[in-house]
Short mmCIF file of C-alpha atoms and ligand atoms in Angstrom, two decimals:
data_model
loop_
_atom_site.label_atom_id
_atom_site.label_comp_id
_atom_site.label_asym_id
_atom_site.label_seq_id
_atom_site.Cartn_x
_atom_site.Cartn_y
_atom_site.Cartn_z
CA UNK U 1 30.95 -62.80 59.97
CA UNK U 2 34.11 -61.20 60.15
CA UNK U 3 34.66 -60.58 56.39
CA UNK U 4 31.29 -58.98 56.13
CA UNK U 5 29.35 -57.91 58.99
CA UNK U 6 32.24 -54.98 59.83
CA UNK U 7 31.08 -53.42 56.58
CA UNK U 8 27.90 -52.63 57.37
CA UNK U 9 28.39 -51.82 61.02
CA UNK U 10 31.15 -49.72 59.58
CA UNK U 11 29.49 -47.85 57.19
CA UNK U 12 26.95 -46.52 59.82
CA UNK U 13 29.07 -45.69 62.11
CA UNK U 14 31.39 -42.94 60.76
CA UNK U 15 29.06 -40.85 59.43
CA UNK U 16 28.90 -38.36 62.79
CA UNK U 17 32.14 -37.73 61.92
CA UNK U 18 31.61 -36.94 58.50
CA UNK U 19 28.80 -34.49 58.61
CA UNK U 20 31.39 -32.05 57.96
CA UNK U 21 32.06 -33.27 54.21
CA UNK U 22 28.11 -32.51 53.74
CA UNK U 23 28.37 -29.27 50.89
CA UNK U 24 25.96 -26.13 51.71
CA UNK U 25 25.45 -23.04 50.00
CA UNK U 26 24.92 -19.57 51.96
CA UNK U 27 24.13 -17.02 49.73
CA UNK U 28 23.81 -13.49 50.87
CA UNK U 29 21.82 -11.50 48.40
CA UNK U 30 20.84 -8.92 51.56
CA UNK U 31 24.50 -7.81 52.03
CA UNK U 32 23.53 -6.16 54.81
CA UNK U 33 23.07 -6.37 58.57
CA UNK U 34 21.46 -9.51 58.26
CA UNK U 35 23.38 -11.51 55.82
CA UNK U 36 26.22 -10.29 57.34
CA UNK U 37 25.58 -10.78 61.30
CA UNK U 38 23.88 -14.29 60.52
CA UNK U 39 26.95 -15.42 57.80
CA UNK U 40 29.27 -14.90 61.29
CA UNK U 41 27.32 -17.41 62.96
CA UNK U 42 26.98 -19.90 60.06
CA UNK U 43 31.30 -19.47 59.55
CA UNK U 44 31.89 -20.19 63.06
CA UNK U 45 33.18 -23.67 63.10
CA UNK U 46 34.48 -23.42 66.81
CA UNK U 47 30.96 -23.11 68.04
CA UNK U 48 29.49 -27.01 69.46
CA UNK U 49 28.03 -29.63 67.53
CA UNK U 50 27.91 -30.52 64.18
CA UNK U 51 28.32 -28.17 61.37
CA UNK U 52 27.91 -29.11 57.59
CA UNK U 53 30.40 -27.44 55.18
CA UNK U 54 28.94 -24.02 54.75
CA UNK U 55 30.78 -21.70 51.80
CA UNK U 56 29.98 -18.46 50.82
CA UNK U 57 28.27 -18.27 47.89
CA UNK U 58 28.59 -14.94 45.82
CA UNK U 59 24.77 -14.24 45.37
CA UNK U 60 25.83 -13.01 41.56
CA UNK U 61 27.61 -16.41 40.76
CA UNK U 62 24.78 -18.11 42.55
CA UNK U 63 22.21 -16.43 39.94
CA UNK U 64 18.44 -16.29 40.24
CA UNK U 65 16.04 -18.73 42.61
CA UNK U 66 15.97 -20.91 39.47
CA UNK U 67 19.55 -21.18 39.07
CA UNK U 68 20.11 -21.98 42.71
CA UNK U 69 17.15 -25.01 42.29
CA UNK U 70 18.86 -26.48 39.38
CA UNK U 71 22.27 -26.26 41.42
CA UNK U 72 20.51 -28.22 45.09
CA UNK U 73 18.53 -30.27 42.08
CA UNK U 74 22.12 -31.62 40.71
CA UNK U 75 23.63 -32.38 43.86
CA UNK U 76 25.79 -29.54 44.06
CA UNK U 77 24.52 -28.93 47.63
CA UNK U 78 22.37 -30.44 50.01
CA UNK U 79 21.30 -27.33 51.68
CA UNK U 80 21.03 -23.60 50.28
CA UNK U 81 19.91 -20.77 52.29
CA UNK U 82 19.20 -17.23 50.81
CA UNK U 83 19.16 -14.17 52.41
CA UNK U 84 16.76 -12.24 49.96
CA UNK U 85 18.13 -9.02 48.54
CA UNK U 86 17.25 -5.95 51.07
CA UNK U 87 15.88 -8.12 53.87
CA UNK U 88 17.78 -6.18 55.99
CA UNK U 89 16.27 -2.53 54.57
CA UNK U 90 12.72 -4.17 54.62
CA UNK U 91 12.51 -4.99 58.19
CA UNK U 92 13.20 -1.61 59.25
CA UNK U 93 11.03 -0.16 57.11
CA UNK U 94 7.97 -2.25 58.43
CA UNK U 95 8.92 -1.26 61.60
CA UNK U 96 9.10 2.26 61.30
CA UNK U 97 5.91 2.45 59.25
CA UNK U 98 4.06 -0.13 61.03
CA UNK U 99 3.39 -2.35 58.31
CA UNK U 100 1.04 -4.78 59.36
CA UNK U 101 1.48 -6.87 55.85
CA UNK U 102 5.43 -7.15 56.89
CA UNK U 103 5.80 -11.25 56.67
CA UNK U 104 9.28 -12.40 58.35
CA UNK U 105 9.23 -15.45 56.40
CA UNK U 106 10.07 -13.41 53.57
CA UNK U 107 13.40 -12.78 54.87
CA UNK U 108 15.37 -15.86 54.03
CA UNK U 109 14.75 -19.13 52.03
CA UNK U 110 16.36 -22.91 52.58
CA UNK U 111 16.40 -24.83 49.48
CA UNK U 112 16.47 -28.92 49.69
CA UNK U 113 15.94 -32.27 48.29
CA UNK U 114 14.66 -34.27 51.08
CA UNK U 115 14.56 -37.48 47.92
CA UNK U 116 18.23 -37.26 47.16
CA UNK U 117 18.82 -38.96 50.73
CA UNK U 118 16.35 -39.26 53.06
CA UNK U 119 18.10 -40.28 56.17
CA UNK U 120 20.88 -37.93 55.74
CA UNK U 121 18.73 -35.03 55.15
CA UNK U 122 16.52 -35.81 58.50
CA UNK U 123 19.31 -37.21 60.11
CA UNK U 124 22.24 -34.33 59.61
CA UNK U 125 21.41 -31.80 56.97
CA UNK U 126 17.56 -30.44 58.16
CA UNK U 127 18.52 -30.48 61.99
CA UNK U 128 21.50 -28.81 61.71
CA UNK U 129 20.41 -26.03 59.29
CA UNK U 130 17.27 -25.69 61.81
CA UNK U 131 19.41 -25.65 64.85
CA UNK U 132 21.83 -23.06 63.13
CA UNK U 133 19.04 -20.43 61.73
CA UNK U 134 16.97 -20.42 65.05
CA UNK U 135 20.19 -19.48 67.16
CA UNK U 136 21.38 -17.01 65.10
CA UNK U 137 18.04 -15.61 63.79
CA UNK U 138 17.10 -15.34 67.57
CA UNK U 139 19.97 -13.91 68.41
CA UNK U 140 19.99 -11.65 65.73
CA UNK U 141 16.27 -10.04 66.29
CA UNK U 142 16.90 -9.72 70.40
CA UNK U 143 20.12 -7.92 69.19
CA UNK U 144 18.05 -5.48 66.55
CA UNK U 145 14.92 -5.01 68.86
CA UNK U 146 17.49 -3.33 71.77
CA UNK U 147 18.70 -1.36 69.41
CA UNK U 148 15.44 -0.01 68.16
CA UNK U 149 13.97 0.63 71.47
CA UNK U 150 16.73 2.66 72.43
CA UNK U 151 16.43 4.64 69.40
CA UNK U 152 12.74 5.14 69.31
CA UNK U 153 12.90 6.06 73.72
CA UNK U 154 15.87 8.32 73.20
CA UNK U 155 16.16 9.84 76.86
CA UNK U 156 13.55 9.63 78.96
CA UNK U 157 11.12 10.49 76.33
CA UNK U 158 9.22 7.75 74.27
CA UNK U 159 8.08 8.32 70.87
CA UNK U 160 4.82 7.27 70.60
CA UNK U 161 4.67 7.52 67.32
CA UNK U 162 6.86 4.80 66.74
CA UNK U 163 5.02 2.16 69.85
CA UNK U 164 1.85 3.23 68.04
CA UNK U 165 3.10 2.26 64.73
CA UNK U 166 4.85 -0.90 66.21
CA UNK U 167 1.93 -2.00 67.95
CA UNK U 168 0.25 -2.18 64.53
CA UNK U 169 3.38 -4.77 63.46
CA UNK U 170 4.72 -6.84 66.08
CA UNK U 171 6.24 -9.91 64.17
CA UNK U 172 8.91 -7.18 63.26
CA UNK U 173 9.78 -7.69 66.85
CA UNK U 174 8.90 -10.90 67.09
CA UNK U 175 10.31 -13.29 65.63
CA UNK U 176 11.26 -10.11 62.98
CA UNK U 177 13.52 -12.73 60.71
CA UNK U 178 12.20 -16.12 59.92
CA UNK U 179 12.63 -18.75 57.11
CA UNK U 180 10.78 -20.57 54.43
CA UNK U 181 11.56 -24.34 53.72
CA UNK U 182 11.59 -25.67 50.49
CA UNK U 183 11.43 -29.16 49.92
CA UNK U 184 12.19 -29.53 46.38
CA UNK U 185 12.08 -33.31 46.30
CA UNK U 186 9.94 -34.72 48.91
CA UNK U 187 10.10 -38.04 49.83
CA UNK U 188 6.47 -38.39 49.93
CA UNK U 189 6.33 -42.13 50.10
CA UNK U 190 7.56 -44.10 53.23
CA UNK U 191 7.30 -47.42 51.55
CA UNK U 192 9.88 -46.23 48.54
CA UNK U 193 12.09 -47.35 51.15
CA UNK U 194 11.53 -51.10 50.03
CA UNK U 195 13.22 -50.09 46.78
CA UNK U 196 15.40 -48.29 47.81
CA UNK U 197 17.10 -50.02 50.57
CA UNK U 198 15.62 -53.24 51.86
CA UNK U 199 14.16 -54.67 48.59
CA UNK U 200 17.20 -55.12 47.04
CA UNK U 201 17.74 -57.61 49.90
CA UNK U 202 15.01 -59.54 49.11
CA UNK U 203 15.62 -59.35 45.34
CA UNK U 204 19.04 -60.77 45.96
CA UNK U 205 17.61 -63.77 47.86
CA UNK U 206 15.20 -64.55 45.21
CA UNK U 207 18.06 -64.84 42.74
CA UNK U 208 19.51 -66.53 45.11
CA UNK U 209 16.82 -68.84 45.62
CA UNK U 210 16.07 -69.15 41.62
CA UNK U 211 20.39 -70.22 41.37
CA UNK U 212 19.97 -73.41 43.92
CA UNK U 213 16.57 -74.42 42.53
CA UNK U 214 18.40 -74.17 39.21
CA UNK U 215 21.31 -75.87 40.72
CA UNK U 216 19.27 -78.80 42.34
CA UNK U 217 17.79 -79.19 38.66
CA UNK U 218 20.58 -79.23 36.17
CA UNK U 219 22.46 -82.38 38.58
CA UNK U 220 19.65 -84.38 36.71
CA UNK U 221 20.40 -82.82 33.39
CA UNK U 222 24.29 -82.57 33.20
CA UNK U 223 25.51 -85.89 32.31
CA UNK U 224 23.13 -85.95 29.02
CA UNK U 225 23.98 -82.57 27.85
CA UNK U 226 26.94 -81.42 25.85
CA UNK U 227 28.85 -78.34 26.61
CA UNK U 228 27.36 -76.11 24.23
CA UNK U 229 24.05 -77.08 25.63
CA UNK U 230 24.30 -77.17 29.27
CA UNK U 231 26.29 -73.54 28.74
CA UNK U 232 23.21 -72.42 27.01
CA UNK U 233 21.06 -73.39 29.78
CA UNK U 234 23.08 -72.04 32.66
CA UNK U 235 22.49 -69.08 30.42
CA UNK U 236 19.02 -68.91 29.52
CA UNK U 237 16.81 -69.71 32.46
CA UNK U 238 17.83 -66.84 34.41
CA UNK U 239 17.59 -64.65 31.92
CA UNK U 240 14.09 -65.88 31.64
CA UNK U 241 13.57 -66.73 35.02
CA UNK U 242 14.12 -62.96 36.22
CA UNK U 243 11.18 -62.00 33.65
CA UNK U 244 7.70 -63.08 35.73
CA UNK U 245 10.17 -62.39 39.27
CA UNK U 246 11.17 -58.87 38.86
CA UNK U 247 7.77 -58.09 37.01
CA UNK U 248 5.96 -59.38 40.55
CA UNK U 249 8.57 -57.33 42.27
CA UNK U 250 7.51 -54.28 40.64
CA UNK U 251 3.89 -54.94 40.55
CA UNK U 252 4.03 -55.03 44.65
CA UNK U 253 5.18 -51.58 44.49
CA UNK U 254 2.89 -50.39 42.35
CA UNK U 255 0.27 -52.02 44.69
CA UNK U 256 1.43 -49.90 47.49
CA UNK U 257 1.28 -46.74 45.66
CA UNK U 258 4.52 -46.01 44.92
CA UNK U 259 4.91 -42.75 42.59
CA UNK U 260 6.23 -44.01 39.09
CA UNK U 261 4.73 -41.01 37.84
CA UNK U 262 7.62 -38.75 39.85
CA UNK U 263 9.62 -38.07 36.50
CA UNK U 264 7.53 -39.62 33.40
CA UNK U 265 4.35 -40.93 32.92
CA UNK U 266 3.10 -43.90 35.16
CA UNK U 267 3.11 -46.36 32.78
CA UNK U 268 6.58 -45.36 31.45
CA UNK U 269 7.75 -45.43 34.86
CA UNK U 270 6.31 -48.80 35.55
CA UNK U 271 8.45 -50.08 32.86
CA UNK U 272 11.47 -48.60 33.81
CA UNK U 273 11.43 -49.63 36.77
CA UNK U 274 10.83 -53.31 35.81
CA UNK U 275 13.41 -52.83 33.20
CA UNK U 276 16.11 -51.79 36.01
CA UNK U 277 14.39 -54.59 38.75
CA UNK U 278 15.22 -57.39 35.67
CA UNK U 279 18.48 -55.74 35.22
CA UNK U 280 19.41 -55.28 38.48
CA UNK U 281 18.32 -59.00 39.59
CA UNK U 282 20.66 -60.35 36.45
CA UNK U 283 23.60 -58.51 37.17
CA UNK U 284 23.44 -59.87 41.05
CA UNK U 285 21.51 -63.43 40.09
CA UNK U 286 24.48 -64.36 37.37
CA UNK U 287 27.48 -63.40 39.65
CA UNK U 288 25.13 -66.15 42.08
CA UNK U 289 25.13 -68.55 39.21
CA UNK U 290 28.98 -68.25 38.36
CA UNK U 291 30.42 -68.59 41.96
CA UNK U 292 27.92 -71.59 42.87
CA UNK U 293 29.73 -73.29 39.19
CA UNK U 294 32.83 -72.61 41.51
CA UNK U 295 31.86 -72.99 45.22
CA UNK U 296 28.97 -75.80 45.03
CA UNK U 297 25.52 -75.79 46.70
CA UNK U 298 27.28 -76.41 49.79
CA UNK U 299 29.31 -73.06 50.09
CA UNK U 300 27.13 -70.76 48.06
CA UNK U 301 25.15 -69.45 51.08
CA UNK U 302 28.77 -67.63 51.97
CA UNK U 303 29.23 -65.73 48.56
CA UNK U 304 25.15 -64.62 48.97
CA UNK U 305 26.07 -63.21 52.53
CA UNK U 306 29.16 -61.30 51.14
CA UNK U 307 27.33 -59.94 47.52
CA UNK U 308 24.30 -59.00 49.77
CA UNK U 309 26.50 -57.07 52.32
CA UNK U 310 28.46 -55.28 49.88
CA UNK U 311 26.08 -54.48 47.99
CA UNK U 312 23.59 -53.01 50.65
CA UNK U 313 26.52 -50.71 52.59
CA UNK U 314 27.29 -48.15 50.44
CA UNK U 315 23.49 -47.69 50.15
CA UNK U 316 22.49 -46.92 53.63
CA UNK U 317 23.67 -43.33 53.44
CA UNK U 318 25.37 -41.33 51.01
CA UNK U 319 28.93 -41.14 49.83
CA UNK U 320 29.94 -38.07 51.94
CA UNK U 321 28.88 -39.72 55.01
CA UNK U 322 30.60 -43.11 54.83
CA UNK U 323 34.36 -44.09 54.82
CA UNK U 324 36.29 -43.72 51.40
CA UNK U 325 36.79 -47.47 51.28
CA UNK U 326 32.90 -47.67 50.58
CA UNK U 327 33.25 -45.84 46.80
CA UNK U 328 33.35 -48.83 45.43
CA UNK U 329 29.57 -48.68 45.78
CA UNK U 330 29.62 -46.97 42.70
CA UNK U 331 30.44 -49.15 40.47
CA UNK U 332 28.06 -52.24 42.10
CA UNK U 333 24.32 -52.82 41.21
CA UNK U 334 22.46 -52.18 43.65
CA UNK U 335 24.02 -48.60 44.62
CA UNK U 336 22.90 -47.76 41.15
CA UNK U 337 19.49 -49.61 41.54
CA UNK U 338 18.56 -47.40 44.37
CA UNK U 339 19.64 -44.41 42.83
CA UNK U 340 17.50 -45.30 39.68
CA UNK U 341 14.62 -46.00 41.30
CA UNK U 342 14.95 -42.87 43.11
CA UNK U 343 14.84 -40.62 40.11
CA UNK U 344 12.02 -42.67 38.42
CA UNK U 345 10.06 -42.28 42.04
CA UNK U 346 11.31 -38.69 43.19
CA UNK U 347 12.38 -37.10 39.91
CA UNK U 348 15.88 -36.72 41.39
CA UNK U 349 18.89 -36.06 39.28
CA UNK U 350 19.57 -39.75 37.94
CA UNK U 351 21.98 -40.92 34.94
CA UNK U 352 19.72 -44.06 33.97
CA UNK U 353 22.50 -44.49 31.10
CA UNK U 354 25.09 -44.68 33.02
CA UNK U 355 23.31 -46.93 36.16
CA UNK U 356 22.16 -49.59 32.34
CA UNK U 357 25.78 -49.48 31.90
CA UNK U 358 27.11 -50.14 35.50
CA UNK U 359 24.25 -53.34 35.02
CA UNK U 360 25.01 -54.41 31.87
CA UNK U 361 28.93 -54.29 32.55
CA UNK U 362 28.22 -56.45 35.75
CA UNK U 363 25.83 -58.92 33.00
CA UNK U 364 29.00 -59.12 30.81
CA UNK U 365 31.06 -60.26 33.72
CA UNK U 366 28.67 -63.29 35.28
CA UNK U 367 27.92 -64.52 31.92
CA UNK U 368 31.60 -64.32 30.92
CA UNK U 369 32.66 -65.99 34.42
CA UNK U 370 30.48 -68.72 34.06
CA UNK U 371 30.77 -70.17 30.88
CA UNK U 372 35.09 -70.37 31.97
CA UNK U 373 33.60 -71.46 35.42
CA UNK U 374 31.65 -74.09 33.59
CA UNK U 375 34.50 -75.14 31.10
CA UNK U 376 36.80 -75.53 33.47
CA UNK U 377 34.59 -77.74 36.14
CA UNK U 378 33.92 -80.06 33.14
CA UNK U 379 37.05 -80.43 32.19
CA UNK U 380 37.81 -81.54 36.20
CA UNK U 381 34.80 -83.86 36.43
CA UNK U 382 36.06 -85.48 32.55
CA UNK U 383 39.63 -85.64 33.81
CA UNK U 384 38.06 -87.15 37.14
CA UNK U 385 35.92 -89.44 35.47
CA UNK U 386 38.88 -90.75 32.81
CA UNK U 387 40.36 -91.53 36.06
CA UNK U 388 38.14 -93.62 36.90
CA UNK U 389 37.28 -95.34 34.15
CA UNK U 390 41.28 -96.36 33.74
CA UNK U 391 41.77 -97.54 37.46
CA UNK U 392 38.57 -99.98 36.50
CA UNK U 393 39.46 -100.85 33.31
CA UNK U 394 43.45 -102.01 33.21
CA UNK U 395 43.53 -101.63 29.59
CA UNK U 396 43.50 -98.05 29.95
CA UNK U 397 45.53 -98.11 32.46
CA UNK U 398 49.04 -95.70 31.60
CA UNK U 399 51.02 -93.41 33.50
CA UNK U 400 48.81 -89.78 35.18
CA UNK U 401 50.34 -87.94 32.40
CA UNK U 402 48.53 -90.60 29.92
CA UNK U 403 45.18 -90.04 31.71
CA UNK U 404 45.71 -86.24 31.43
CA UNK U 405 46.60 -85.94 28.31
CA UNK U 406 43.40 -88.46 27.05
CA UNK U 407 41.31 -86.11 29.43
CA UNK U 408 42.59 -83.14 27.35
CA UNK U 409 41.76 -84.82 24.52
CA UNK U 410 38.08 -85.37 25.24
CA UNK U 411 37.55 -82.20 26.47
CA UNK U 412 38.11 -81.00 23.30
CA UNK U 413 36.24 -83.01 21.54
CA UNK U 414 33.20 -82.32 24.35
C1 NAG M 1 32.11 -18.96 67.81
O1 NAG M 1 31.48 -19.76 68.80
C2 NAG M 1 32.17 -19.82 70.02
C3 NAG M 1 31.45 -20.80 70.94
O2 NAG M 1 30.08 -20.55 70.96
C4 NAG M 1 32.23 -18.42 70.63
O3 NAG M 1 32.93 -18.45 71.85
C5 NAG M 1 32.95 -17.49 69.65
O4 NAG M 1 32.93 -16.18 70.14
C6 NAG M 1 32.26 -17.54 68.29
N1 NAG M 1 33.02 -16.78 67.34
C7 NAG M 1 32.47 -15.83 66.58
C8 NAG M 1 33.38 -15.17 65.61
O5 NAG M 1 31.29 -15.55 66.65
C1 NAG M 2 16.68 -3.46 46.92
O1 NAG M 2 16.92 -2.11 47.15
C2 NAG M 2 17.48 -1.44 46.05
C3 NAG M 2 17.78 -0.01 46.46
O2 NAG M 2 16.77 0.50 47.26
C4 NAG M 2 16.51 -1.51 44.85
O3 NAG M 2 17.08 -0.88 43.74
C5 NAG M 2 16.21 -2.97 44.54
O4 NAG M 2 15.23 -3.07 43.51
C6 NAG M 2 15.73 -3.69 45.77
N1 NAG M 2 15.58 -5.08 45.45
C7 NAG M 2 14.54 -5.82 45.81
C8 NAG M 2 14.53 -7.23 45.37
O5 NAG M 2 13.62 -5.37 46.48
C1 NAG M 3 9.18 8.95 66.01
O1 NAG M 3 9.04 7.77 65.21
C2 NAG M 3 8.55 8.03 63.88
C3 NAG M 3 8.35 6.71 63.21
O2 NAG M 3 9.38 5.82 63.49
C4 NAG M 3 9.53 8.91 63.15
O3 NAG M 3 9.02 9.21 61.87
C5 NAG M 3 9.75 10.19 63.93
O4 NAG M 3 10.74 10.99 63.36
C6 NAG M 3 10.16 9.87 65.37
N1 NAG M 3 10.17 11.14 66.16
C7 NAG M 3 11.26 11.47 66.88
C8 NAG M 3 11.10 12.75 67.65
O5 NAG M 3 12.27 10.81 66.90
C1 NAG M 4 11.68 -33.40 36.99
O1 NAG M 4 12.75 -32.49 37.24
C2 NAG M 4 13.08 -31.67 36.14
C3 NAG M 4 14.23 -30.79 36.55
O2 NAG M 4 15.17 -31.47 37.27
C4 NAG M 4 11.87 -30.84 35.72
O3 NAG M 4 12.21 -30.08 34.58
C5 NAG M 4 10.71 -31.75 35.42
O4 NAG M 4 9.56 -30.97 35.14
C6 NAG M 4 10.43 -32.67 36.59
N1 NAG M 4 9.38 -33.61 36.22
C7 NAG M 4 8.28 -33.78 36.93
C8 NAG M 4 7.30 -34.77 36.41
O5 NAG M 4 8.08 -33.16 37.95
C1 NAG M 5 26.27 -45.77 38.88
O1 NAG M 5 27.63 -45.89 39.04
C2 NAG M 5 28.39 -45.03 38.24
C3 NAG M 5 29.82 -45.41 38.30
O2 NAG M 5 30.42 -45.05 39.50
C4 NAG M 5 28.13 -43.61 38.69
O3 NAG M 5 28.95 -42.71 37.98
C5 NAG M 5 26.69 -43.35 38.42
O4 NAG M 5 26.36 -42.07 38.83
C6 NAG M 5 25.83 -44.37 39.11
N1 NAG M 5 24.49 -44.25 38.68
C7 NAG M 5 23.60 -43.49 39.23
C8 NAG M 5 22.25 -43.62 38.69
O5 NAG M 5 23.86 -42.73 40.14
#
């Protein structure tokens, strides 16, 4: 309990702390009163509560809408907002001409990708960015209506030209500045949280319960097999195994609606995703199958606890929110899982070739762990057995280094 369960605990509970490592653009397009008076509020760190990592992005570097999509789209941010070129000149103009078509939403825009991490967007980035742009945009249009009442009631006189015409447009009093949010990735499916998170739980435990049903097997098998063979099998039935288990896995979630359409077709989703459920159960089922060569029945149940944990961690929220030490997620199956599954479901930015080579390097290890686990607990039981035999049979009966040397020899022979 104390090896593992810190981990997760651990990797939930820092991330308060962290929200500050959280990247978002502000982009200022208007330049003026605006952008400028609401960039003041965004800077100021020394203000309470959380703040994500705002920077000041020059609106030409930043390009066009498109370019600042793409940017969110590839994780460069998690948030953008845009002040839109002359929002500033705009609002003044509906006010003084009483322009009834004057829409404040127009004003600014907040870019996200709810898919790329759904807790920590509704969590950290979305509240904060919310919290942030009604304080200052409030602040801002109580600010600019005082103003403009005292210039259009100059004196004691009122121009009544300018209530008539404001009459005819209130919102540019009220709320005068407002926002537009665009989800560019929504995570429009609740239950893609069973891939994402919690399946890979249960995906581990049916490898896990595919390696002692294996396990219970083989015990009848061993003694009759040679080494070549019994390596083979050790070898082959999971790979087979996995086939009919990860293609039910994936056929649940296509029961329950799940998107596979999100990036390609559905049916080349559907595939993928099996593909990456098979791989993903492999490269997690054979590290199973190596340590129980190692550990026995009797002490797997320890490793499963400690592959599951480790696995899971990193997952629960993304890499900016959790401790350094969890990077390691990275390089382990089901971090890359999830993330697969999310760009198949949610068409976020995904390397599949990299995630097939994260799974196939973790493949290469089990397989290449077992067959030396194997070798090497067959050369103890031979050794064992020679043992035996020589303490029954006095004949055989030399000095250890006799019996470990003969036990050498059959080995080799085996
Ligand atoms: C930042 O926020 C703090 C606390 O609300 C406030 O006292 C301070 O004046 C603000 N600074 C600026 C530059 O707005
Ligand atoms: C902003 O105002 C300038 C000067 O009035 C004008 O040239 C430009 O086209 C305007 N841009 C937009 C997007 O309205
Ligand atoms: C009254 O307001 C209108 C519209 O804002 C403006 O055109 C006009 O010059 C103002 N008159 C005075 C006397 O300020
Ligand atoms: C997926 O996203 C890319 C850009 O990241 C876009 O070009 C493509 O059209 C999207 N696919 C679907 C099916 O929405
Ligand atoms: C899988 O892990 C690798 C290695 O750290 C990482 O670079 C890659 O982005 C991950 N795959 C996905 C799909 O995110």
């Amino acid at each position: 309990m104390w090896i593992t369960l810190p981990v997760f605990w651990g990797a939930l509970a820092s991330s308060p702390q962290l929200v500050g490592n959280l990247q978002a653009w502000y982009i200022n397009r208007d330049g003026a009163r605006i952008g400028n008076t609401l960039w003041d509020t965004f800077s100021n760190t020394s203000a309470p509560g959380a703040h994500l990592s705002w920077a000041l992005v020059d609106p030409v570097a930043a390009g066009t809408n498109e370019d600042i999509i793409n940017a969110v789209l590839q994780n460069q941010a998690w948030v953008a907002v845009v002040v839109e070129a002359n929002a500033t000149t705009k609002l003044s103009r509906a006010r003084t001409n009483g322009d009834a078509n004057y829409d404040p939403r127009t004003a600014i825009t907040v870019y996200y990708a709810q898919a790329r991490q759904e807790t920590a967007v509704g969590n950290y980035v979305l509240p904060i960015t919310t919290q942030i742009l009604t304080a200052s945009v409030s602040a801002y249009a109580t600010a600019s209506a005082q103003r403009y009442f005292a210039q259009i009631t100059p004196g004691t006189d009122v121009n009544q030209t300018a209530v008539q015409l404001l009459s005819q447009a209130p919102q540019t009093i009220s709320p005068a500045v407002s926002w537009t949010m665009v989800n560019l990735r929504p995570y429009t499916t609740p239950a893609a949280q069973a891939v994402t998170l919690v399946g890979n739980i249960f995906l581990t435990i049916f490898t896990f319960i595919m390696t002692m049903a294996h396990a219970a097997a083989r015990v009848i098998l061993a003694p009759r097999l040679r080494l070549s063979s019994y390596l083979c099998l050790r070898l082959v039935v999971p790979f087979i195994a996995y086939i009919p288990l990860s293609m039910s896995y994936t056929l649940v979630s296509l029961a329950f609606g799940l998107p596979f359409d999100g990036r390609f077709s559905a049916a080349r989703g559907f595939l993928l995703a099996f593909m990456f459920n098979y791989l993903g159960m492999l490269a997690l089922g054979l590290s199973l199958e190596a340590m129980i060569t190692l550990l026995t029945p009797k002490f797997i149940p320890y490793f499963l606890f400690i592959l599951i944990i480790y696995n899971v961690a990193p997952t629960l929220l993304p890499p900016e929110l959790l401790s350094p030490f969890f990077a390691y997620g990275e390089g382990f199956p089901i971090w890359n899982l999830s993330q697969a599954m999310r760009g198949i479901l949610f068409n976020t930015t995904t390397d599949f070739g990299q995630t097939v080579g994260v799974m196939v390097g973790w493949i290469s290890v089990s397989c290449g762990t077992l067959v030396l686990f194997t070798w090497w607990m067959r050369r103890r039981e031979l050794a064992a057995l020679l043992q035996d035999a020589s303490i029954a049979e006095p004949s055989l009966r030399g000095s250890r280094g006799d019996v470990a040397e003969v036990a050498v020899e059959e080995t080799k022979k085996v």
